[in-house]
Coordinates of C-alpha atoms and ligand atoms in Angstrom, one line a residue:
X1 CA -40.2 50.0 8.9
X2 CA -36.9 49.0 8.0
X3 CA -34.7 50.7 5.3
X4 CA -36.3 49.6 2.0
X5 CA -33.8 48.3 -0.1
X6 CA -35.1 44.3 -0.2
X7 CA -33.2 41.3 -2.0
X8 CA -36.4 39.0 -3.1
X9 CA -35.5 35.6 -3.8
X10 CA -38.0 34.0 -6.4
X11 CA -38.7 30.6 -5.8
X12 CA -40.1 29.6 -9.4
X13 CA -37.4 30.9 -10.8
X14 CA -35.0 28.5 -9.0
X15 CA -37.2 25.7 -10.0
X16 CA -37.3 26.8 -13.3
X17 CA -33.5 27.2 -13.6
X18 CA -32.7 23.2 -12.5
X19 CA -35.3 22.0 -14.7
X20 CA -33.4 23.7 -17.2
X21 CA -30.5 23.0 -17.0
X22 CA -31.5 19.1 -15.9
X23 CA -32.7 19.2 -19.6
X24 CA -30.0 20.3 -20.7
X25 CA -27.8 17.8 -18.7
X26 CA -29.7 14.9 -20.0
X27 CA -28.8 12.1 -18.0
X28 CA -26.0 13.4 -15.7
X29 CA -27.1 13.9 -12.1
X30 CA -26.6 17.7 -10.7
X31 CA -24.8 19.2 -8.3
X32 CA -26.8 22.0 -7.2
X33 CA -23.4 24.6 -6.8
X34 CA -24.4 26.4 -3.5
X35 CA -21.1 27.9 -2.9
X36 CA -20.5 31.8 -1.2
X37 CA -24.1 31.1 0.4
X38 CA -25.6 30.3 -2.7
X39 CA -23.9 33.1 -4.5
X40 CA -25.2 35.2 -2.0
X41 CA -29.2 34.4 -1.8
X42 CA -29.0 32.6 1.0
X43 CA -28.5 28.8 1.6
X44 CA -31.6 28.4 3.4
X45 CA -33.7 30.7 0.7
X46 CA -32.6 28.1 -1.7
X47 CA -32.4 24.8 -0.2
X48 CA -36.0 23.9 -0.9
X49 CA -36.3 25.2 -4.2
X50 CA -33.3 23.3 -5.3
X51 CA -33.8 19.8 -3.7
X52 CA -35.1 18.6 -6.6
X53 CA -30.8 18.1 -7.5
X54 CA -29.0 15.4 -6.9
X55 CA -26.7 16.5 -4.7
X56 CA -25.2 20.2 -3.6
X57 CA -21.6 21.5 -4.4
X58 CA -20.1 24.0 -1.8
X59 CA -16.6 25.1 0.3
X60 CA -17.9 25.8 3.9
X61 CA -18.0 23.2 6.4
X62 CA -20.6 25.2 7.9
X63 CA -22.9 25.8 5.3
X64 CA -22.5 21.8 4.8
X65 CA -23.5 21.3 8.2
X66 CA -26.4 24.0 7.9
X67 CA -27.6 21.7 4.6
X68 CA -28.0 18.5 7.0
X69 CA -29.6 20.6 9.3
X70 CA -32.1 21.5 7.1
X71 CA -32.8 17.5 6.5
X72 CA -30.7 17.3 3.6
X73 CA -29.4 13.4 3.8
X74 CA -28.6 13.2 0.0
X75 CA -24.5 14.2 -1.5
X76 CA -22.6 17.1 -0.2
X77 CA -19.6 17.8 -2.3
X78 CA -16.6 19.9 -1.3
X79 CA -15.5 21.6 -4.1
X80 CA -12.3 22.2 -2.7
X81 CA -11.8 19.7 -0.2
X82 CA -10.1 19.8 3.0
X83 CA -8.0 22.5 4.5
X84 CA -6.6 20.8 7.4
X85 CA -6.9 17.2 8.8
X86 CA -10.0 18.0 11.2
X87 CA -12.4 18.7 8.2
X88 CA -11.6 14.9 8.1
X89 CA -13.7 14.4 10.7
X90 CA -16.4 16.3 10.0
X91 CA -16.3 14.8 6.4
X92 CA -16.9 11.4 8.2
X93 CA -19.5 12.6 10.6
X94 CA -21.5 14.3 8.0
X95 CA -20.9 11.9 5.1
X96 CA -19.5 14.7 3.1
X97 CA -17.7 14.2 0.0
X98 CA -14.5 16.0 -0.8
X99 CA -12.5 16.9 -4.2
X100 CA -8.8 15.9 -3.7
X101 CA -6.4 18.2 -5.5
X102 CA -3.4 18.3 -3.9
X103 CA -0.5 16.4 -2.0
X104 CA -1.5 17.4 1.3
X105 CA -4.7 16.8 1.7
X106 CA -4.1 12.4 0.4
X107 CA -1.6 12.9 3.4
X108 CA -4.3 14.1 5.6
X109 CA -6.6 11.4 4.3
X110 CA -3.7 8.4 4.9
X111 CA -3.6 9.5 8.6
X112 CA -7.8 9.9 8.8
X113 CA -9.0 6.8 11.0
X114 CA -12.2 6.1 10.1
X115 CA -14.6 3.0 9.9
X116 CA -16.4 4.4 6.2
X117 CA -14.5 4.9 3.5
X118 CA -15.2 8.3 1.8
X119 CA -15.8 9.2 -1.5
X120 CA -13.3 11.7 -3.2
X121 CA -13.6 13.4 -6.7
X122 CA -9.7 13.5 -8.0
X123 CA -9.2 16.5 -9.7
X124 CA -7.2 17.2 -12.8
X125 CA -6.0 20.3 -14.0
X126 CA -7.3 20.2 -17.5
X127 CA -5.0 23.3 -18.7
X128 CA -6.6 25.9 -16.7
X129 CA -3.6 26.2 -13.8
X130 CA -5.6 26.3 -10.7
X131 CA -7.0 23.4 -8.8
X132 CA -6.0 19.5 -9.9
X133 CA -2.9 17.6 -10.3
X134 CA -0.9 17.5 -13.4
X135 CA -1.9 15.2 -16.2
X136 CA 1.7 13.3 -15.6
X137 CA 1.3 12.7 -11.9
X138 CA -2.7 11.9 -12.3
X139 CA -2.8 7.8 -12.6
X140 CA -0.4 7.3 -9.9
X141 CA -2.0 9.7 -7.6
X142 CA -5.0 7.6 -8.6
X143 CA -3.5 4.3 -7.4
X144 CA -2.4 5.5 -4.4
X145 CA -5.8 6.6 -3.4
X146 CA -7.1 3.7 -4.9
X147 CA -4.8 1.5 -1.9
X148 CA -6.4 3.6 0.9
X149 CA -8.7 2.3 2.9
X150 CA -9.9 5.8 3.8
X151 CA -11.2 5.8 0.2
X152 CA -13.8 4.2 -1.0
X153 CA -15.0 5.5 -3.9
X154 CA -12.7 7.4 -6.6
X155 CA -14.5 10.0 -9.4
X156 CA -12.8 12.4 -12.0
X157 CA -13.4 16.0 -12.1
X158 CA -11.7 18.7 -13.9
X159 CA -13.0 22.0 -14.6
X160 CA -13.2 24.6 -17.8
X161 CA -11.2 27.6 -18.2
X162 CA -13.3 29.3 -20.7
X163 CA -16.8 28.0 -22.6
X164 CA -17.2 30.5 -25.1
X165 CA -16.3 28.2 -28.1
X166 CA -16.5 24.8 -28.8
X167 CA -12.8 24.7 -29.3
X168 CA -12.1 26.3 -26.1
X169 CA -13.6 23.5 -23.8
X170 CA -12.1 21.0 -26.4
X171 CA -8.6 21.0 -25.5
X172 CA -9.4 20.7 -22.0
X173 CA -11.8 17.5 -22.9
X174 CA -8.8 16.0 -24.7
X175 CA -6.4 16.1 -21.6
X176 CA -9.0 14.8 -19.8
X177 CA -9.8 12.1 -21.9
X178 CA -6.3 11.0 -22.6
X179 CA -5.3 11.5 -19.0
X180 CA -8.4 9.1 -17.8
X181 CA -8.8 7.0 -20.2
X182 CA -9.8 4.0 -19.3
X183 CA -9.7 4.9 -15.3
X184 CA -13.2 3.7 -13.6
X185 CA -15.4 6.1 -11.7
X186 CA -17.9 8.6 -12.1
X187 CA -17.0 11.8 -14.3
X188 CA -17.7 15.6 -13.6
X189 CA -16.7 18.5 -16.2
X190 CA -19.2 20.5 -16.5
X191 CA -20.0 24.2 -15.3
X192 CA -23.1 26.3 -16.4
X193 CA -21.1 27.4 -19.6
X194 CA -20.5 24.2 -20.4
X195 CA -23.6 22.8 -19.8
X196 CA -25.8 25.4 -21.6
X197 CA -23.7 26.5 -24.4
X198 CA -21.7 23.1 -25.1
X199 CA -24.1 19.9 -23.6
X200 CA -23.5 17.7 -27.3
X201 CA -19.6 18.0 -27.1
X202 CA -19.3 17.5 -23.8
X203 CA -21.9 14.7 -23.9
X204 CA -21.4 13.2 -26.7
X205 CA -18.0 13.9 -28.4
X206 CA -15.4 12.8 -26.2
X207 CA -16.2 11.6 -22.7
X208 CA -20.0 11.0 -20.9
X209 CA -20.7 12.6 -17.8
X210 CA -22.1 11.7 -15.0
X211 CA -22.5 14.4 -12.6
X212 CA -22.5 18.8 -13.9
X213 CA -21.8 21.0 -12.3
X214 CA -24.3 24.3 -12.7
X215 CA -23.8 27.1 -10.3
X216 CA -24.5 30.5 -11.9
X217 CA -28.0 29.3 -14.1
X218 CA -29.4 28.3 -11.4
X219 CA -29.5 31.5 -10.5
X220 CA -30.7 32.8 -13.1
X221 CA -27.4 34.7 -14.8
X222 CA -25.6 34.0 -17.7
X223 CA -22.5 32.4 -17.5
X224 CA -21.2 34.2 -20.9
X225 CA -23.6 37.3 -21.5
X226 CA -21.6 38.2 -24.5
X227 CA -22.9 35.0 -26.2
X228 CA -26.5 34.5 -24.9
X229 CA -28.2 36.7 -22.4
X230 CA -29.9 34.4 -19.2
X231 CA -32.7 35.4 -21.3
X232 CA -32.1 34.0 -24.9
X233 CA -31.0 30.8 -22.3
X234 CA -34.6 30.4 -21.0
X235 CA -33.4 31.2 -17.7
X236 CA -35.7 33.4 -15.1
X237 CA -33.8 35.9 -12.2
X238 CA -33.8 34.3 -8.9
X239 CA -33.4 37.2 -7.0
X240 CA -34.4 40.9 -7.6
X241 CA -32.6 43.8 -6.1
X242 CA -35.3 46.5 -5.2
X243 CA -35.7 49.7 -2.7
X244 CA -37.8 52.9 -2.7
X245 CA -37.5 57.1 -3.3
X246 CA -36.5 58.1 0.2
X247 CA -35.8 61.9 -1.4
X248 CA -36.6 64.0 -4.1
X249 CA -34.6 67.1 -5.1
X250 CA -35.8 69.3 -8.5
X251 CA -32.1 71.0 -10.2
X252 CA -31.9 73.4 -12.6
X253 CA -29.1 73.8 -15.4
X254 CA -25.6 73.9 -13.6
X255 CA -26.4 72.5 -10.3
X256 CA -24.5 70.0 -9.0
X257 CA -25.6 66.2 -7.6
X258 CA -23.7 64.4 -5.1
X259 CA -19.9 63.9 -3.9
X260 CA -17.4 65.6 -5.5
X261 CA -19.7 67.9 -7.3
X262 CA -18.5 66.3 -10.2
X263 CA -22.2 65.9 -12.1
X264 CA -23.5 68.9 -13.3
X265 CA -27.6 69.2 -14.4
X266 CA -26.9 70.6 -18.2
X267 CA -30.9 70.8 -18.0
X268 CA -33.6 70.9 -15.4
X269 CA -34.1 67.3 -13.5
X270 CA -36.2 65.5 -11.0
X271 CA -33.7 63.8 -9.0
X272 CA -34.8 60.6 -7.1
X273 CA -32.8 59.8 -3.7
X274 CA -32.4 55.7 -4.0
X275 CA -32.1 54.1 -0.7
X276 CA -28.9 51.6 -1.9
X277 CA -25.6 52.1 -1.9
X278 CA -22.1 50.6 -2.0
X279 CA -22.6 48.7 1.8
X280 CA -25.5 47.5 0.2
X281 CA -23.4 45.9 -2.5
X282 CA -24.1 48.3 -5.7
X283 CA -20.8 48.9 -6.9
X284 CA -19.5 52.3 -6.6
X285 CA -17.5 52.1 -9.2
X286 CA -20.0 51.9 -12.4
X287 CA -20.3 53.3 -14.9
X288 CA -23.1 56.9 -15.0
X289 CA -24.5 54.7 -18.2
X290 CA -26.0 52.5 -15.6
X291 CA -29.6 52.4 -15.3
X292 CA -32.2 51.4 -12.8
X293 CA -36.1 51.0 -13.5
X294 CA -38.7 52.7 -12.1
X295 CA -41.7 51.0 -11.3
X296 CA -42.9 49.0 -13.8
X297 CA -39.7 49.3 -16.0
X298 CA -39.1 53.4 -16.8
X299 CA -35.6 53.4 -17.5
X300 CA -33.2 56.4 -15.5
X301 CA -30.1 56.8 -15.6
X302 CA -27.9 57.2 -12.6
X303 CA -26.8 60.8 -12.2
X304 CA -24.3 61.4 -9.4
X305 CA -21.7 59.5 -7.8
X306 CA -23.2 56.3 -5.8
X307 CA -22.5 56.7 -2.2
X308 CA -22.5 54.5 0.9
X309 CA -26.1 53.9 1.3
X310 CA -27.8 56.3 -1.5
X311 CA -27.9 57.0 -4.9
X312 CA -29.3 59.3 -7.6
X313 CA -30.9 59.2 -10.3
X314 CA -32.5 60.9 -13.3
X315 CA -36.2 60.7 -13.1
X316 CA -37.0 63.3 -16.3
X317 CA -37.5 60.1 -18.1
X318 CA -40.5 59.1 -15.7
X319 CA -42.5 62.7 -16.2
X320 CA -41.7 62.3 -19.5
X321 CA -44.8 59.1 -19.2
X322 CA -46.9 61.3 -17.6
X323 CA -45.9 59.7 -14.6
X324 CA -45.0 61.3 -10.9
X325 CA -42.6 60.3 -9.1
X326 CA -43.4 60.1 -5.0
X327 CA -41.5 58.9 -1.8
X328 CA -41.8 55.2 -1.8
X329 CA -41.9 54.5 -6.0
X330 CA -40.3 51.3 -6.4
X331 CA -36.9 51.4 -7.6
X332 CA -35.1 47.8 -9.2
X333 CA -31.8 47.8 -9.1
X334 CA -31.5 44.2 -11.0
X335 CA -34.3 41.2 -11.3
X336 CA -37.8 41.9 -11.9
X337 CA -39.9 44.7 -11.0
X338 CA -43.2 43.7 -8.8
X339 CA -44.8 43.8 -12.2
X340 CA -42.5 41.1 -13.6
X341 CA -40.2 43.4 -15.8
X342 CA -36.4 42.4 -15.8
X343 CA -33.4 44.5 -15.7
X344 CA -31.1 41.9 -16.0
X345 CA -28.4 41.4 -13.8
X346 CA -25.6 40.8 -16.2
X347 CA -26.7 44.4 -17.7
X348 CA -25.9 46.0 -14.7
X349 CA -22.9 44.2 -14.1
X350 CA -21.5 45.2 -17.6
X351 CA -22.0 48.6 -16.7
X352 CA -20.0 48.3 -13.4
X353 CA -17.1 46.3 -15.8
X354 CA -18.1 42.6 -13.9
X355 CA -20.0 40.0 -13.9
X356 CA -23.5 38.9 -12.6
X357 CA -21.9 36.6 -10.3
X358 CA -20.0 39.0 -8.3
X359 CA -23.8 41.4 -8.0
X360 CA -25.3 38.9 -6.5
X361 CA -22.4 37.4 -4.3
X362 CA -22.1 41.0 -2.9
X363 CA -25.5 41.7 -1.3
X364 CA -24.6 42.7 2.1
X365 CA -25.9 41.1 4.8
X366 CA -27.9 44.0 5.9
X367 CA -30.0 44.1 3.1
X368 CA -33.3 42.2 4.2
X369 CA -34.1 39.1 2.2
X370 CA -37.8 38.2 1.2
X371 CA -38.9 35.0 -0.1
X372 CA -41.3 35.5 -3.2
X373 CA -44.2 33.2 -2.9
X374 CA -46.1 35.0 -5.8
X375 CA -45.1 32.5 -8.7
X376 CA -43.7 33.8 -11.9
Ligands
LIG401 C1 -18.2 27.5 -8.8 C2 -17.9 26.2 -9.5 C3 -18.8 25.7 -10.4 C4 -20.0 26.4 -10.9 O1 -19.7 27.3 -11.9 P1 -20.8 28.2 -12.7 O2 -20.0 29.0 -13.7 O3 -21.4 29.1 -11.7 O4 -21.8 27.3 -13.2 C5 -18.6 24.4 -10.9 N1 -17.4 23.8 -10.6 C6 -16.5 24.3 -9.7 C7 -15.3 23.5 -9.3 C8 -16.7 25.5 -9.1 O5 -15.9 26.0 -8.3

């Protein structure tokens, strides 16, 4: 058998998470976001859980062309568009749409020959300074693309800084709606924050939408944990981080665990040997706080500094139960235990001063992945 450290990517739980958020959305079609290999599940775990969307949002060329080789004849939005003018191409041959934010790529496009016009989502920056043209430049690049016959279809996009507070995606809406006005096209604003925490202002208030934007609740993370947990958002872990005892090792007051020496037992511990480490994408640097479950949800703390492909941790909690640890108890790092228990993911990623997001976009590639047909 392999090494048992196992990413298991839970089906339900994706469905779960687009109905949710389609809800949510009300009327707006979704873009699935799928970017980063589907923030690190796998493109191909998710694909059939999440064709129920309307569409799916990504960077790669590749993992476009992977999503119509999986039969997927539906929109395919590049979320940052082109890079250089042979993406052109493949935009045409794969019917790709593409975001247009800067000056070189409507250069690229005014030399593209091509027989079908392709449909771009014009990007403003809204205030938050990254992607998008200025507010000042955006109607005029507009009517230039709107003279190409390389285009044939023009929609709006910006995107949020921050979601916390209604007031915070406010500002941005304003711009937006000042800036587009009475521009035609189809509109997308709206990220996970926005869609969960703020779907009446964005909605309702200012401008309606017709396409959001969720990436992170689909997979089952919050996108502001300090406001509402995934959980308090009705959304359900898509994958589970989970591997097995591979060592036990009984201390007594003033021994040392792991590198550097640096953890001294200040009483007697059962130490459990955790097969995952930092090349398995459990960052090294959090916090000794950080906890991991046992089985079906003991909680033990990590003792010892996490290492390349182990880690340690207190298991005086588990005899504590009543319970004995063995070689092979199931340990969850984040996601559900087989019994169904979460350890959420933005829990562990507060202890490791991040966010669920970068957990899950992390998994290394040698970690195995499992599809979980059992539904939850
Ligand atoms: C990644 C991304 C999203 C999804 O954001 P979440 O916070 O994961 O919902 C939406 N829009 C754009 C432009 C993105 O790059």
């Amino acid at each position: 058998m392999s090494r048992p450290i196992r990413s298991i990517i839970h089906y339900a739980a994706l469905q779960h998470n687009l109905r949710r958020v389609q809800l949510k959305a009300q009327n707006a079609k979704v873009w699935a976001v799928v970017k980063a290999n589907a923030y690190g599940h796998g493109l191909k775990n998710v694909f059939d859980a999440l064709r129920g969307a309307d569409g799916f949002a990504l960077l790669d060329l590749d993992e476009a062309q992977q999503l119509r080789e999986m039969g997927w004849r539906g929109p395919i939005l590049l979320l940052e568009g082109i890079f250089e003018a042979r993406d052109l191409e493949i935009c045409s041959r794969l019917g790709l749409w593409h975001t247009v934010h800067n000056d070189a790529q409507i250069e690229m496009l005014s030399a593209h020959k091509t027989q079908q016009g392709h449909r771009v989502f014009l990007k403003l920056n809204a205030g938050m300074n990254r992607l998008g043209f200025d507010p000042l430049q955006f109607r005029s690049v507009w009517s230039r693309l709107n003279a190409m016959h390389q285009v044939e279809e023009i929609s709006l996009m910006c995107h949020f800084a921050r979601t916390e507070t209604a007031e915070d995606i406010m500002e941005s809406l304003r711009v937006f709606h000042e800036t587009c006005l009475d521009l035609p096209g189809e509109r997308s604003l709206s990220n996970s924050g926005a869609i969960l925490g703020h779907p009446d202002i964005v909605s309702k208030v200012s401008v309606a939408e017709d396409w959001v934007r969720p990436g992170i609740a689909l997979y089952g993370a919050s996108p502001d944990p300090h406001q509402k947990s995934a959980d308090q958002l009705g959304l359900l872990p898509a994958q589970s981080l989970r591997s097995e005892i591979i060592g036990l090792q009984t201390v007594r007051v003033g021994d040392r665990v792991g590198y550097g020496s640096d953890h001294v037992a200040q009483q007697n511990m059962l130490i459990g040997v955790v097969a995952c480490g930092y090349a398995d994408g459990y960052p090294r640097a959090i916090s000794q706080s950080a906890q991991v479950f046992f089985e079906g949800g003991v909680r033990c703390n990590l003792f010892g500094r996490v290492s390349m492909d182990m880690m340690t941790v207190n298991l005086n909690p588990v005899l504590e139960r009543g319970l004995q640890p063995r070689i092979g108890s199931e340990i969850t790092l984040w996601g559900n235990t087989s019994e169904g228990i979460t350890l959420p993911i933005d829990e562990v990623a507060n202890y490791a001063g991040t966010i669920g997001y970068e957990l899950m976009c992390a998994v290394a590639p040698r970690v195995v992945v499992e599809q979980d047909a059992v539904p939850i």
